[in-house]
XYZ file of C-alpha atoms in Angstrom:
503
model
C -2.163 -55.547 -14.356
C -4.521 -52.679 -13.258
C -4.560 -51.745 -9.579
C -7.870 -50.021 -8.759
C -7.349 -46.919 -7.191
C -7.999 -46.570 -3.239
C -11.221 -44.800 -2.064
C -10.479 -41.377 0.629
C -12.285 -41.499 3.418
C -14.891 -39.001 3.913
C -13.778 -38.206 7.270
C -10.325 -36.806 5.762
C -11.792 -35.219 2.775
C -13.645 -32.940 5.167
C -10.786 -32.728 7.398
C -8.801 -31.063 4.294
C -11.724 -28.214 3.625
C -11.549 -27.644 6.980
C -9.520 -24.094 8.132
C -6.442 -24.347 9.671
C -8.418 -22.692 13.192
C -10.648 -25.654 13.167
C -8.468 -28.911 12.531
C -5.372 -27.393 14.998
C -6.059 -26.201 18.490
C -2.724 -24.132 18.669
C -3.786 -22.113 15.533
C -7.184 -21.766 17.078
C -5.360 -20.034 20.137
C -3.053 -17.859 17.975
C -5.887 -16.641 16.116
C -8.002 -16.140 19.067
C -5.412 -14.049 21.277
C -3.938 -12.253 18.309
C -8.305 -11.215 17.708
C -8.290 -9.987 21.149
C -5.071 -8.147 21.113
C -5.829 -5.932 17.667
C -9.383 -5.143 19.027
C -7.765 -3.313 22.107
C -5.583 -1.896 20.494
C -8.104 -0.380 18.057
C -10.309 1.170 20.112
C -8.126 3.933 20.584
C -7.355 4.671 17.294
C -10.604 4.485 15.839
C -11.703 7.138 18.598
C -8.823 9.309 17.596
C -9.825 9.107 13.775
C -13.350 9.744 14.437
C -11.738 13.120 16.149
C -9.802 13.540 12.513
C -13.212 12.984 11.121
C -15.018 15.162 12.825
C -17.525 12.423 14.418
C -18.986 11.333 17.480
C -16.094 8.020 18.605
C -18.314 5.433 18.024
C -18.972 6.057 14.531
C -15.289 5.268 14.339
C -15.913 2.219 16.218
C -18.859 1.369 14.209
C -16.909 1.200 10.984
C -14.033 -0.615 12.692
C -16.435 -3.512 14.243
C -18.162 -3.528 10.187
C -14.930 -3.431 8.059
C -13.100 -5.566 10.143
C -15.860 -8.409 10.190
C -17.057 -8.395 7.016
C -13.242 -7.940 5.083
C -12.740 -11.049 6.822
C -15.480 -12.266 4.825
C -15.107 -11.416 1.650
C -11.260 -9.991 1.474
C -8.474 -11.371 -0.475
C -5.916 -11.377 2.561
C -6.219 -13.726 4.951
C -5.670 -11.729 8.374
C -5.161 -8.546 7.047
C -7.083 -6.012 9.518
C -9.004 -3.431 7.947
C -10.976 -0.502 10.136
C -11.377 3.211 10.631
C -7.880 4.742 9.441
C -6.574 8.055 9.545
C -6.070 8.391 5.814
C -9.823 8.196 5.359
C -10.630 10.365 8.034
C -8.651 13.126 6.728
C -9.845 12.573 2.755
C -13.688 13.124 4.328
C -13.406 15.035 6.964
C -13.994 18.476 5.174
C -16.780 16.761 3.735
C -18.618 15.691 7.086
C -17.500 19.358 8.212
C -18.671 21.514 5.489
C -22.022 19.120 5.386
C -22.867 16.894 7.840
C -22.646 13.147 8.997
C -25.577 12.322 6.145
C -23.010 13.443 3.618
C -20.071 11.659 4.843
C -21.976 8.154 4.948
C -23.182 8.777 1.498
C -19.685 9.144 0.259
C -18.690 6.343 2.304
C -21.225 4.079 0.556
C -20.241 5.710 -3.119
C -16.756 5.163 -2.201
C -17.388 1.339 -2.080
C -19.644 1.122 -5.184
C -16.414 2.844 -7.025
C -13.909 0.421 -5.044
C -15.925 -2.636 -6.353
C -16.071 -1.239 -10.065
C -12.063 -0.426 -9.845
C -11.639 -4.224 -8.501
C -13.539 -5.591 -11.351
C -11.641 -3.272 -13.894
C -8.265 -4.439 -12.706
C -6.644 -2.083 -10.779
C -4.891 -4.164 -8.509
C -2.749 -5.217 -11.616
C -1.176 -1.741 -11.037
C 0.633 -3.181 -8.254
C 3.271 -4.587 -10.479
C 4.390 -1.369 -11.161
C 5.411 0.039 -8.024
C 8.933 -0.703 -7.459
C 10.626 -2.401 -5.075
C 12.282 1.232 -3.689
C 8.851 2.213 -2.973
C 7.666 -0.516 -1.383
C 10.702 -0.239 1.341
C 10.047 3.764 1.649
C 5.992 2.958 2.306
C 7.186 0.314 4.886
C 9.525 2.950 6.779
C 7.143 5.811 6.321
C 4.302 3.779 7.782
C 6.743 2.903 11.138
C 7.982 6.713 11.277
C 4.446 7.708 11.555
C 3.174 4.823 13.659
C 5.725 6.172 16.224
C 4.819 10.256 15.534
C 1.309 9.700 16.430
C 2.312 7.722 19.801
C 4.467 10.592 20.812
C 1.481 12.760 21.747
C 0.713 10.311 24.662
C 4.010 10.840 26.304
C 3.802 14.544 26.632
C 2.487 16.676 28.842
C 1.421 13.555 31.212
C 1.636 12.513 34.585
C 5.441 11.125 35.444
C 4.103 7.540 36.216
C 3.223 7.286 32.544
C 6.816 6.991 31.688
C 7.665 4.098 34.203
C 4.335 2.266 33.065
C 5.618 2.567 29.075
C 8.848 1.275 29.750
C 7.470 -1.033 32.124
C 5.752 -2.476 28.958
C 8.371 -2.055 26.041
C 10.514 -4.566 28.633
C 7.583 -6.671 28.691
C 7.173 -6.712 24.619
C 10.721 -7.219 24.309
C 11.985 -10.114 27.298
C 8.579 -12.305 27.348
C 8.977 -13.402 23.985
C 12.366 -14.544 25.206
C 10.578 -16.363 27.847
C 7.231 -17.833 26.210
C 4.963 -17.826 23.241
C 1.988 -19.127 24.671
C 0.604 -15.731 25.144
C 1.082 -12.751 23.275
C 3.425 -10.092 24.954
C 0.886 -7.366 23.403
C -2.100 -8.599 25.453
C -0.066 -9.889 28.685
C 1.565 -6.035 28.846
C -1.834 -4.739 28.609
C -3.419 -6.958 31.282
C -0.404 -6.140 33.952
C -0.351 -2.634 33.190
C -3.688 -1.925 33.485
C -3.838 -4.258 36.694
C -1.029 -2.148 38.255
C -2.350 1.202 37.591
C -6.219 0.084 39.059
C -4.350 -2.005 42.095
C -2.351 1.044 42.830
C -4.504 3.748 42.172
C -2.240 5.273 39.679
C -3.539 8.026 38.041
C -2.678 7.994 34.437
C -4.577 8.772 30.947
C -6.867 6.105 29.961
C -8.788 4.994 26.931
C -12.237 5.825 28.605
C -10.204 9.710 28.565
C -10.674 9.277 24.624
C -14.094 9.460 24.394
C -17.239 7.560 25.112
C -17.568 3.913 24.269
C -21.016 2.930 22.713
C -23.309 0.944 24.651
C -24.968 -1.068 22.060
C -24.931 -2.256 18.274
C -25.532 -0.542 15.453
C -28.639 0.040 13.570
C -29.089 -0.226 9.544
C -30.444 2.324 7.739
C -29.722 4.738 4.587
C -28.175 8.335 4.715
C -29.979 10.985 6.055
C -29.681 13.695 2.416
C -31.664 14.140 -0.351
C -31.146 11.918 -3.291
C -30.618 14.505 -5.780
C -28.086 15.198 -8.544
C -26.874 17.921 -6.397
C -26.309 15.743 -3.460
C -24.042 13.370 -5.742
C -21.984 16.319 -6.980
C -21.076 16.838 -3.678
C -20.159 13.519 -2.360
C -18.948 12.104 -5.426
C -15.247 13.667 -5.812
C -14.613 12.849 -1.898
C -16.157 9.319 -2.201
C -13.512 8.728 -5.309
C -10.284 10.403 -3.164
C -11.263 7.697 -0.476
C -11.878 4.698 -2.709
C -8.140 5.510 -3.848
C -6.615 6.160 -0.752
C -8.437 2.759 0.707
C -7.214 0.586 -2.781
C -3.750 2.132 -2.386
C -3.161 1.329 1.290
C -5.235 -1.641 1.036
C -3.453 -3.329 -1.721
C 0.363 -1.932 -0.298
C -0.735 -3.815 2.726
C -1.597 -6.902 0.956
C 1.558 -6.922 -0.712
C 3.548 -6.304 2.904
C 1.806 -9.282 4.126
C 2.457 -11.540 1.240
C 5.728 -10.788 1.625
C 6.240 -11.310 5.251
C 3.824 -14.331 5.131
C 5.016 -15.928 2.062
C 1.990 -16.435 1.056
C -0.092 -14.806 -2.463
C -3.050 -13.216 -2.066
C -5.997 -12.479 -3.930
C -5.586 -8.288 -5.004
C -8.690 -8.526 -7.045
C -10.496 -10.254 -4.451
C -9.155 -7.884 -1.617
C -10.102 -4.178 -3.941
C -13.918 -5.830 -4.407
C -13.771 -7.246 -0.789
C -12.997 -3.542 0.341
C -15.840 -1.922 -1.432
C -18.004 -4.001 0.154
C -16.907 -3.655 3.634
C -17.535 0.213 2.822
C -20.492 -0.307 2.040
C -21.905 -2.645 4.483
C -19.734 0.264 6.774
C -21.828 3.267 5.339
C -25.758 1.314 6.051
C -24.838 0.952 9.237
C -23.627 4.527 9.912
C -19.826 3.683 9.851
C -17.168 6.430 8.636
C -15.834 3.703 6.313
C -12.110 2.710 6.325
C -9.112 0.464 4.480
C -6.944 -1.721 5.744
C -4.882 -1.055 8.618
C -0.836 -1.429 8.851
C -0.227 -0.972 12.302
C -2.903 -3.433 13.240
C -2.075 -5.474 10.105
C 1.642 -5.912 11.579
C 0.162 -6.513 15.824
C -1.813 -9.714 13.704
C 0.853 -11.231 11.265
C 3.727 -9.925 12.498
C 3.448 -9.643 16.877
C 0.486 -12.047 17.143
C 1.422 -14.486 14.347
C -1.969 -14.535 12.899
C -2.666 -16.448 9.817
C -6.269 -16.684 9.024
C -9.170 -14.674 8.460
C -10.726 -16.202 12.023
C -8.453 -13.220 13.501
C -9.443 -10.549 11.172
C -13.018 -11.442 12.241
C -12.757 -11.541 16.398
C -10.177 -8.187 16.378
C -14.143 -7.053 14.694
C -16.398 -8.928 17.404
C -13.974 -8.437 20.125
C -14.192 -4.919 19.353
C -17.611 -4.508 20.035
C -18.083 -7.125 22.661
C -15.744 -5.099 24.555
C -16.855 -1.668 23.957
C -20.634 -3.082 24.715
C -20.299 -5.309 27.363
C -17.126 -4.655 29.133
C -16.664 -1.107 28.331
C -16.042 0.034 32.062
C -13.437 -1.895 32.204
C -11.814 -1.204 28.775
C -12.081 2.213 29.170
C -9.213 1.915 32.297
C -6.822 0.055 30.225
C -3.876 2.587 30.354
C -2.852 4.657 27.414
C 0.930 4.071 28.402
C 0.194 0.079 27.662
C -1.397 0.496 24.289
C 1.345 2.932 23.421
C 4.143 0.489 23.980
C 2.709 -2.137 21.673
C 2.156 0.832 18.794
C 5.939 2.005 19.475
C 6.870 -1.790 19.481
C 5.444 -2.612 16.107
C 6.581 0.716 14.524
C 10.269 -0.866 15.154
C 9.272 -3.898 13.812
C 7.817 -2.357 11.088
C 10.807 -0.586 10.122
C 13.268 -1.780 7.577
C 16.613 -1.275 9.308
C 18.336 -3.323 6.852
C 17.511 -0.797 4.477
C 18.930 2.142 5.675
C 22.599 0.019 7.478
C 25.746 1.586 6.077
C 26.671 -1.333 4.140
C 23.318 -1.754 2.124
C 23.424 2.232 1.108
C 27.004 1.732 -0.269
C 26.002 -1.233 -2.450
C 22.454 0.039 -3.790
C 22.298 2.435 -6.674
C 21.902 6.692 -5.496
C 18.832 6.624 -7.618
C 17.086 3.602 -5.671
C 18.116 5.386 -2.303
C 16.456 8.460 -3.119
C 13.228 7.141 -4.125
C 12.933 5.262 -1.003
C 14.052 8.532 0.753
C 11.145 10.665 -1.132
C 9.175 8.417 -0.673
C 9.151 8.249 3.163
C 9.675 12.511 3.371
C 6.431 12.756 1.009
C 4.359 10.370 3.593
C 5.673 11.879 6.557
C 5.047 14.948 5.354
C 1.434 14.725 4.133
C 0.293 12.081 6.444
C -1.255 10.222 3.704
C 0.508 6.891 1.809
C -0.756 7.511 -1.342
C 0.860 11.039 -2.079
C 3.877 9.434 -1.050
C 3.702 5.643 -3.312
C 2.438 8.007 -6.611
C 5.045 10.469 -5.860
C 7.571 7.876 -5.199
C 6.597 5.700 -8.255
C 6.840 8.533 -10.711
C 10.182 9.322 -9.097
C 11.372 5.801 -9.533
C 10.288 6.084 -13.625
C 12.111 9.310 -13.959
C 15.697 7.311 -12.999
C 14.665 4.183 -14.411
C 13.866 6.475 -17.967
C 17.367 8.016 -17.178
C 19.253 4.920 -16.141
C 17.994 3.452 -19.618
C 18.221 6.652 -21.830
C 21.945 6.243 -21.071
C 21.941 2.593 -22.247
C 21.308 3.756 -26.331
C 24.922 5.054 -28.218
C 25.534 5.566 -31.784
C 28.575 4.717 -33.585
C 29.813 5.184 -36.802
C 31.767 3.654 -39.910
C 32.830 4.946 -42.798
C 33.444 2.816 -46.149
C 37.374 2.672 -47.281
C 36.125 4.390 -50.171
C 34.043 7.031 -49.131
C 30.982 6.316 -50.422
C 29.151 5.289 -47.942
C 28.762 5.156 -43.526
C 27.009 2.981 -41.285
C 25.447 3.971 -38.215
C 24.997 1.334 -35.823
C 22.590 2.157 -33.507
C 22.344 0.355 -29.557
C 19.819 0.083 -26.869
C 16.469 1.137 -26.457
C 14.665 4.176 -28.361
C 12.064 6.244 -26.331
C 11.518 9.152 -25.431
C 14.478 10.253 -23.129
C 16.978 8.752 -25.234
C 15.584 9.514 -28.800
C 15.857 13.229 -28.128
C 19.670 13.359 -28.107
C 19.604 10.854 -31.228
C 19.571 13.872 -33.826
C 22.266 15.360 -32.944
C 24.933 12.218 -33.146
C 24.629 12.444 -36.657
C 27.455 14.488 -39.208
C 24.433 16.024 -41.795
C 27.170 18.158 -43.588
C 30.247 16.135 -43.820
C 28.895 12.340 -44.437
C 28.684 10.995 -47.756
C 25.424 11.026 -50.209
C 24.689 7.256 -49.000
C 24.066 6.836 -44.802
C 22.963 3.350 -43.642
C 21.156 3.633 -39.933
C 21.783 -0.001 -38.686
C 19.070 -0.864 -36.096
C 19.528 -4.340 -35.342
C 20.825 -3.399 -31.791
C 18.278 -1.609 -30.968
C 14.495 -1.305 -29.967
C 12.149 1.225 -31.110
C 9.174 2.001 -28.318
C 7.288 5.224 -29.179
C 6.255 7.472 -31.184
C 9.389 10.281 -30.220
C 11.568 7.942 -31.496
C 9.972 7.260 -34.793
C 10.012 10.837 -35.211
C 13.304 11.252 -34.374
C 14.459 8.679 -37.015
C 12.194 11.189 -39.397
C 13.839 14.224 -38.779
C 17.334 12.746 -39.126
C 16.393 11.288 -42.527
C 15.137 15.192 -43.267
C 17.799 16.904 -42.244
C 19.899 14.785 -44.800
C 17.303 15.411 -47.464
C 17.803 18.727 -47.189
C 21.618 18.122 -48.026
C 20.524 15.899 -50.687
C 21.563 12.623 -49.085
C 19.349 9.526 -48.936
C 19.201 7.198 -45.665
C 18.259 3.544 -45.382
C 17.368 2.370 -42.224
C 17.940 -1.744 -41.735
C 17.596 -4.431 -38.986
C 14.314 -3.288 -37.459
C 12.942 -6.328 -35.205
C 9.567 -7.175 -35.849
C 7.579 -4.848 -33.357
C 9.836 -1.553 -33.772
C 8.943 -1.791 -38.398
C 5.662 -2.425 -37.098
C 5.490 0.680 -35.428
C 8.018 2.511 -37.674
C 5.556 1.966 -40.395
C 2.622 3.003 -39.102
C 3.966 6.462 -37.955
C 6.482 7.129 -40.543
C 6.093 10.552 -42.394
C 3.075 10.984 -40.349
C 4.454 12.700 -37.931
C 5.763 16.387 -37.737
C 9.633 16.920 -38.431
C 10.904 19.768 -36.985
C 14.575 21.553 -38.952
């Protein structure tokens, strides 16, 4: 007997396409507040990058309000904040220095046309490769310098600052305690700044950063001539920042999935960034990538989820610089810096560095995560510290495997003959010491070099297997080399006697 099958309603087909925001009013909330919070606290620091830059504040503002919205758009991470960041500002600042502000927009548009060709190539596959070492050492080295750049705030300030910071790191830390309706972030900010204006306090404010703009901004195309010259000049800057942005971007990404336990889109997010640049660059933005301490004050403070977040922390950015910038402008420094020092310790990864997890995990895993954060903190800029930290991590992963490969021998009862049994992989760190575990002079006229344990990966180790079979040659001795798997006589063959064999 057939049973026909049961027709869905319309109504809850359209109630599954429908975002999270739109179907739950406590999501809608989250997202909302969590919006508002990450667009007051980014009005400081894209004014303080647009000082790295070398720009007028609301250019920084300008690319915040652009990436911001239209990542949320077209980005792979759902409520991943991307805006002005300090990485960018330092790869093209010379540029807008040596130049102009024409130049730097340029690059910031050419930087997104190359972002968008990377994404399409791939690159985001690269991801797999960085190790899990790094990861943890680009996670500490982005709280250590979340709390450096606060530090500037707290010195050489007025003594009420200090009462009004810790007012709001007890705020951060005992209203979660208390309630979740609100976020501690934006409740901290509204008491602070309501104490300091109903007191009269006198304390550094955001308005002390620089001037908020006063209306939207306007479309239009880079003010240089477009010559060859011109692109010679821009292009090697617009390619540092289309790095920088992918690297940060897609460490980010992976941070979030992480924390989130959710997958996201990489391709999606390394195309979604080059457009956001260059949506950013018509509209006279200093371009950007996304943003970790932000990132963290949405997913991680806020409990964001959705790209509705990533979009308001971009309208609520402007709406308050534009319509309610005299009263943003008194929001207290000493409040904003208590939520940045609060998610740079909730950034951190304490667990990684706790005197039981050191003694278990392997010296060379420790001190890529250690290089790793010293390179970052040191430069100021993530990706000299993941590349550096990655090709650390190969050089003791090549190590820890070179060690793996040993060569034993056996000699025939009679005489006539040894085997050489051969174990673990061939490349080349652990092919180079394979010439010399051989006895050229004293074995007999017939050597066997049993493979079957082992795996051959390059070319060093095919010529390694070459110069040991020279070597006895010379002595007039023959070799025979067995048990190759498939791949490694597929690749023995090809390079055999074609390479060069040293005595």
């Amino acid at each position: 007997m057939s049973s026909a099958a049961v027709p869905v309603p319309t109504s809850s087909r359209l109630r599954g396409l429908k975002p999270d925001w739109l179907s739950d009013p406590k999501v809608w909330r989250t997202e909302v507040l969590a919006g508002l919070v990450v667009a007051l606290a980014l009005i400081p620091e894209a004014i303080s990058f647009s000082v790295i830059a070398g720009v007028d504040p609301k250019i920084g503002l300008f690319a915040s309000f652009t990436m911001a919205v239209t990542i949320a758009v077209v980005g792979g991470r759902r409520a991943m904040i991307s805006a002005a960041t300090g990485a960018v500002a330092l790869v093209i600042g010379p540029l807008n220095r040596e130049h102009g502000l024409g130049h730097l927009v340029a690059a910031v548009i050419l930087a997104g046309v190359f972002q968008i060709v990377l994404g399409a190539l791939g690159v985001a596959r690269l991801m797999r490769f960085v190790p899990r070492s790094v990861m943890v050492g680009f996670v500490n080295s982005l709280a250590v310098l979340i709390f450096l750049t606060q530090l500037p705030e707290l010195r050489h300030v007025p003594w009420a600052v200090y009462p009004l910071f810790a007012a709001g790191l007890a705020l951060l830390v005992f209203l979660p305690k208390l309630t979740a309706v609100v976020p501690a972030p934006l409740v901290s900010i509204v008491v602070l700044t309501a104490v300091t204006l109903g007191a009269g306090i006198a304390v550094p404010t955001v308005g002390d950063k620089g001037a908020l703009p006063s209306s939207l901004p306007v479309p239009g195309l880079p003010d240089v001539p477009f010559t060859l010259d011109t692109l010679r000049t821009v292009a090697p800057y617009a390619l540092a920042m289309a790095l920088v942005g992918l690297m940060e971007s897609l460490m980010t990404a992976k941070l979030v999935d992480e924390i989130t336990d959710t997958r996201s889109n990489k391709t999606r997010e390394s195309i979604g960034q080059g457009v956001a640049n260059i949506v950013t660059g018509f509209l006279g933005g200093m371009g950007g990538c996304a943003m970790i301490g932000q990132t963290m004050i949405n997913v991680k403070v806020s409990g964001a989820r959705t790209r509705l977040s990533t979009f308001l922390a971009g309208a609520f950015l402007m709406v308050l610089c534009v319509v309610f910038g005299p009263v943003v402008s008194r929001i207290p420094m000493a409040a904003l810096v208590a939520v940045m020092v609060m998610v740079s310790f909730a950034t951190f990864d304490w667990h990684s560095v706790a005197p039981r997890t050191l003694k278990r995990m392997p010296a060379g895993e420790t001190a890529v995560m250690v290089i790793t954060v010293a390179c970052v903190v040191a430069t100021h800029n993530l990706a000299v510290g993941v590349v550096v930290g990655s090709v650390t991590a190969m050089v003791v992963f090549a190590k820890r495997v070179a060690r793996l490969a040993d060569v034993t021998a056996v000699t025939d009862p009679d005489g006539g003959q040894v085997v050489y049994a051969v174990t673990g992989e061939l490349f080349f760190a652990s092919s180079n010491d394979l010439v010399g575990r051989f006895d050229y002079a004293g074995d007999p006229e017939q050597v066997v070099v049993d493979l079957s344990l082992a795996h051959v990966w390059d070319a060093s180790s095919v010529a390694a297997l070459d110069a040991v079979e020279h070597k006895y040659a010379q002595r007039g001795k023959r070799v025979e080399i067995v048990g190759l798997n498939h791949p490694s006589a597929d690749l023995h063959g090809r390079l055999t006697g074609k390479l060069s064999v040293g005595d």
